[in-house]
Short mmCIF file of C-alpha atoms and ligand atoms in Angstrom, two decimals:
data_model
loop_
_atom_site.label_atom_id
_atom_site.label_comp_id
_atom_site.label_asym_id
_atom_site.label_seq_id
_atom_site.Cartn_x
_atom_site.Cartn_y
_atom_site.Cartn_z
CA UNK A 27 0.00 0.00 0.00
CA UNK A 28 1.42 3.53 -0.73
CA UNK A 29 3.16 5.28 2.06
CA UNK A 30 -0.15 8.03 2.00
CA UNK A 31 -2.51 5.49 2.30
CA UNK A 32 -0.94 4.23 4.76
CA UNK A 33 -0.70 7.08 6.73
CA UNK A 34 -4.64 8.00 6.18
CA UNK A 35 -5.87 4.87 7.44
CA UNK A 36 -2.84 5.32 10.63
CA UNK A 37 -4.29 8.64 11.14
CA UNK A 38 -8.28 7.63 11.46
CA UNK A 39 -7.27 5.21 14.14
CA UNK A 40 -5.41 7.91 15.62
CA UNK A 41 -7.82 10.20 15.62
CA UNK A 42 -10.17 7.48 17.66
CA UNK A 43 -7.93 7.20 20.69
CA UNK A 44 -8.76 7.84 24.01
CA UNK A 45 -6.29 5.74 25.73
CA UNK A 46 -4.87 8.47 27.74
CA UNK A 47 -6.84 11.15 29.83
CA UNK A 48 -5.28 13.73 27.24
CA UNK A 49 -8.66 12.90 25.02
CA UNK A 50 -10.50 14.22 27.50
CA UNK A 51 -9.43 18.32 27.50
CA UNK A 52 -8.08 18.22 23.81
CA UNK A 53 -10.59 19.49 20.76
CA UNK A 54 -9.20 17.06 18.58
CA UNK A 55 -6.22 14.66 17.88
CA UNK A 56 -3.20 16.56 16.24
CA UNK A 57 -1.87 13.72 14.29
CA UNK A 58 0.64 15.20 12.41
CA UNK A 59 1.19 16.20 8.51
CA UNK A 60 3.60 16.65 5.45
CA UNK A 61 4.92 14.38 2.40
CA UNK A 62 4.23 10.85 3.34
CA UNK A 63 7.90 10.51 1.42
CA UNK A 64 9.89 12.47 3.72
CA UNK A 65 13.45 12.60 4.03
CA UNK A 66 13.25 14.53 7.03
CA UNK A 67 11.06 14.30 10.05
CA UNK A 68 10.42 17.03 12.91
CA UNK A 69 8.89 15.62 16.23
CA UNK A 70 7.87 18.00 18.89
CA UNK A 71 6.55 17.96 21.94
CA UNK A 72 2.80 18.16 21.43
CA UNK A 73 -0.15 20.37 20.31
CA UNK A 74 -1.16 24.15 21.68
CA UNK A 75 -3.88 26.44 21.71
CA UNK A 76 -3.63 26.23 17.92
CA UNK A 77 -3.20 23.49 16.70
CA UNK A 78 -5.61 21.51 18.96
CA UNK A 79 -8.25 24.32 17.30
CA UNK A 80 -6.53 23.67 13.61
CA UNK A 81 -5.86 19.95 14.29
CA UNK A 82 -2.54 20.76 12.44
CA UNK A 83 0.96 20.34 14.18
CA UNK A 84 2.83 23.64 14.54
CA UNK A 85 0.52 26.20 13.39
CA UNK A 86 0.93 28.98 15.99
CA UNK A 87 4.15 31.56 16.58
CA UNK A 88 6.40 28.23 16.66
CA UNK A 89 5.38 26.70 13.53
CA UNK A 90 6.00 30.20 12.01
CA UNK A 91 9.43 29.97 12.91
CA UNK A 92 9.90 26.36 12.21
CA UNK A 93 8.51 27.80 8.40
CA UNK A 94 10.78 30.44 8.63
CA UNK A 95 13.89 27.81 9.39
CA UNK A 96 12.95 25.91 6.89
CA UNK A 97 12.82 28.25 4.48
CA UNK A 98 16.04 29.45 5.22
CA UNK A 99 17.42 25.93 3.74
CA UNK A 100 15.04 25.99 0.89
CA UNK A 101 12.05 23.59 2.15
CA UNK A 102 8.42 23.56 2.86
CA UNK A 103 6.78 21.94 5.36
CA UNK A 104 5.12 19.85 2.55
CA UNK A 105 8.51 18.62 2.01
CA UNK A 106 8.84 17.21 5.24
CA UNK A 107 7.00 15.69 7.96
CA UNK A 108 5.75 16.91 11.16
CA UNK A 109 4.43 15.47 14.39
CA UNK A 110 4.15 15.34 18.06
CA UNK A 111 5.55 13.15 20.96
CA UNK A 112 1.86 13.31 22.14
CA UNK A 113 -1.34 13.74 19.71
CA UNK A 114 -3.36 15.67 21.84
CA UNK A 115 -3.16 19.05 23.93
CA UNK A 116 -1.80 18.69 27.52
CA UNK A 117 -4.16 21.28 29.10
CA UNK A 118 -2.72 24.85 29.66
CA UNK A 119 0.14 23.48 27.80
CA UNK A 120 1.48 21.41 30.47
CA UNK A 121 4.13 19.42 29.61
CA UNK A 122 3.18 15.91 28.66
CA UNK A 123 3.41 13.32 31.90
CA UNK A 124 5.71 10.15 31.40
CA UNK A 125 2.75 8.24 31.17
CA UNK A 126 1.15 10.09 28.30
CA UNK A 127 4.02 10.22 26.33
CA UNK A 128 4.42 6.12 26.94
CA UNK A 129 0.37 5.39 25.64
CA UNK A 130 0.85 7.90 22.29
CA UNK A 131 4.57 6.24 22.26
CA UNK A 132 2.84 3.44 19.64
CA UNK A 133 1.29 5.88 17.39
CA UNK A 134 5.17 8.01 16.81
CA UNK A 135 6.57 4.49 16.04
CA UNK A 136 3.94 3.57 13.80
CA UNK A 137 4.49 6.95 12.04
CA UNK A 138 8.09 6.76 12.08
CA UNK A 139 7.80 2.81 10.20
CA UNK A 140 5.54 4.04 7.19
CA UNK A 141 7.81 7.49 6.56
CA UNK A 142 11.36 5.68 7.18
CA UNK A 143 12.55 8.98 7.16
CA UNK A 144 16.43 9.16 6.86
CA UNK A 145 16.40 11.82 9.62
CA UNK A 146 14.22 12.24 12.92
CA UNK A 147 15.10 15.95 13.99
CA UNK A 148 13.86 16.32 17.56
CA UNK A 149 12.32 19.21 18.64
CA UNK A 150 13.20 20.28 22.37
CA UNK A 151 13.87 17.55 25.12
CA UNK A 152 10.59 16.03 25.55
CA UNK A 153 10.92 14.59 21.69
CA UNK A 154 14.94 13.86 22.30
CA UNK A 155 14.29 12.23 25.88
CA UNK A 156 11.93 9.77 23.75
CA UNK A 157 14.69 8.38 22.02
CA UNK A 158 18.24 9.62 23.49
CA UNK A 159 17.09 9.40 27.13
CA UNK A 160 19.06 10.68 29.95
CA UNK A 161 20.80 13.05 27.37
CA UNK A 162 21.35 16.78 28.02
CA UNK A 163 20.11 18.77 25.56
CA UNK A 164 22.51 21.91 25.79
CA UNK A 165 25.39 19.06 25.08
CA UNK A 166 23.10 17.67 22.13
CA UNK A 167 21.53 20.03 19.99
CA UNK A 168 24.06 20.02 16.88
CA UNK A 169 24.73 16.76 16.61
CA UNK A 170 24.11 13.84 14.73
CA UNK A 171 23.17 10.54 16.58
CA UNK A 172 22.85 7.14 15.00
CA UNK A 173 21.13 4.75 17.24
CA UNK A 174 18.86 1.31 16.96
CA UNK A 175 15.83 1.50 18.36
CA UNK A 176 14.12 -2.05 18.87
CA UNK A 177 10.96 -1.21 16.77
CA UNK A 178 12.46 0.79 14.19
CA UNK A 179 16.17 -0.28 13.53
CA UNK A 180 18.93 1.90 12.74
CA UNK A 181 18.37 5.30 12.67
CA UNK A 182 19.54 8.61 12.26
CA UNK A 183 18.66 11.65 15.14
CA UNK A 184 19.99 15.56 14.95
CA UNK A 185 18.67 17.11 18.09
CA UNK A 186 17.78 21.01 18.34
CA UNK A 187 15.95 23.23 20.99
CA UNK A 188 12.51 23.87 20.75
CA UNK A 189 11.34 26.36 18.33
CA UNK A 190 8.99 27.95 21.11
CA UNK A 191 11.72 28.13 23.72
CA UNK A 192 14.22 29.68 21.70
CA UNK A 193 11.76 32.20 20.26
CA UNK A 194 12.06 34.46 22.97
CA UNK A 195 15.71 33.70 23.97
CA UNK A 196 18.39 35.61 21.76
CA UNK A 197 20.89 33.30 22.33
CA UNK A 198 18.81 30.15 22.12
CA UNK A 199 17.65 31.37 19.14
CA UNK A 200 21.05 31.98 17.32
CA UNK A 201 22.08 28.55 18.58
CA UNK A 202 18.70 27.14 17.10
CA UNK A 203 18.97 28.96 13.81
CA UNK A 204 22.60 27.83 13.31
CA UNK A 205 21.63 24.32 13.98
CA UNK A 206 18.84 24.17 11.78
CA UNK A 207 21.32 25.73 8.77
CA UNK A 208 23.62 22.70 9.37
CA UNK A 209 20.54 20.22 7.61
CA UNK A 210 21.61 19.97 4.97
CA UNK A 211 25.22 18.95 5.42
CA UNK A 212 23.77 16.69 7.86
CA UNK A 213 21.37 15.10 5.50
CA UNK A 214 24.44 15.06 3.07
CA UNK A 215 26.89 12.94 5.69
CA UNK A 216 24.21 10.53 5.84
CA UNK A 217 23.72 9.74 2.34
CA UNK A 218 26.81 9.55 1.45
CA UNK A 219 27.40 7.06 4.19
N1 URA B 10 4.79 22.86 20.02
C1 URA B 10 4.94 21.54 19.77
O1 URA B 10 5.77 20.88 20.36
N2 URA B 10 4.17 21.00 18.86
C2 URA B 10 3.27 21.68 18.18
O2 URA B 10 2.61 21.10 17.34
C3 URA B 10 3.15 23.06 18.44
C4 URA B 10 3.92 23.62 19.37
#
């Protein structure tokens, strides 16, 4: 079956969980979009205000700058695919409990198996603790990480800070920015690997 079906008929099951108490307080499920072919995929943390109203990931001022970013190395966010740790809004944008993370864990993995994207970019460290945990983001963001994980194999991981933390942090946001430049070069390294 195509990658896109795939994901449709992924995200209708998605979008009839209520496995955690998240389901509850949420408008809707924020599954996630972009190109079912993705090289690249961008997991945050999970959906706000906006997106739980737009049931799209990163629509409010930190999807403007993750559009921004990657514009600045010549992509859309059609080109690429975005989603969340967790599907649905932690209310007054809490951050997601252990436990919540763990229950929407399946549905990330099941995403991350159609896409086989050749890089998982993580988005602050709620997304990196997922897969690098008891790393230190401030000694991660930058860097490329190739690790197995059990349900998904070998795989590639470039860590950066959170678009929505480093908004309204100068340095943060320099730091982010020049991360985000170094993409390409890392998409490069891998391919030619
Ligand atoms: N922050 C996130 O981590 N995800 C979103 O979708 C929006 C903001």
């Amino acid at each position: 079956m195509p990658k896109q079906s795939q994901l449709d008929e992924l995200n209708k099951k998605m979008s009839a969980c209520s496995a955690c108490v998240l389901r509850g307080t949420c408008h809707q499920v924020v599954p996630g979009e972009g190109s079912a072919e993705a090289e690249i995929m961008f997991i945050g943390e999970g959906p706000g205000k906006k997106e739980d109203e737009l049931g799209r990931p990163f629509v409010g001022s930190a999807g403007k700058f993750l559009d921004e970013m990657l514009g600045v190395i010549n992509l859309k966010r059609e080109n690429v695919y975005i989603a969340n740790v967790v599907k649905c809004r932690p209310p007054q944008n809490r951050d997601p409990l252990p436990q919540e993370a763990a229950t929407c864990w399946p549905w990330l993995l099941e995403q991350i198996k159609i896409i086989q994207p050749k890089l998982i970019v993580t988005l602050g460290r709620h997304s990196m603790e997922r897969f690098l945990p008891g790393k230190i983001i401030s000694q991660m963001h930058g860097t490329l990480v190739i690790k197995t994980i059990p349900e998904i194999g070998k795989q590639n991981f470039y860590t950066l800070y959170h678009p929505a933390a480093a908004l309204y942090n100068g340095s943060m946001r320099e730091t982010l920015i020049k991360d985000f430049q170094k993409i390409p070069k890392v998409l490069e390294k891998i391919n030619l690997s």
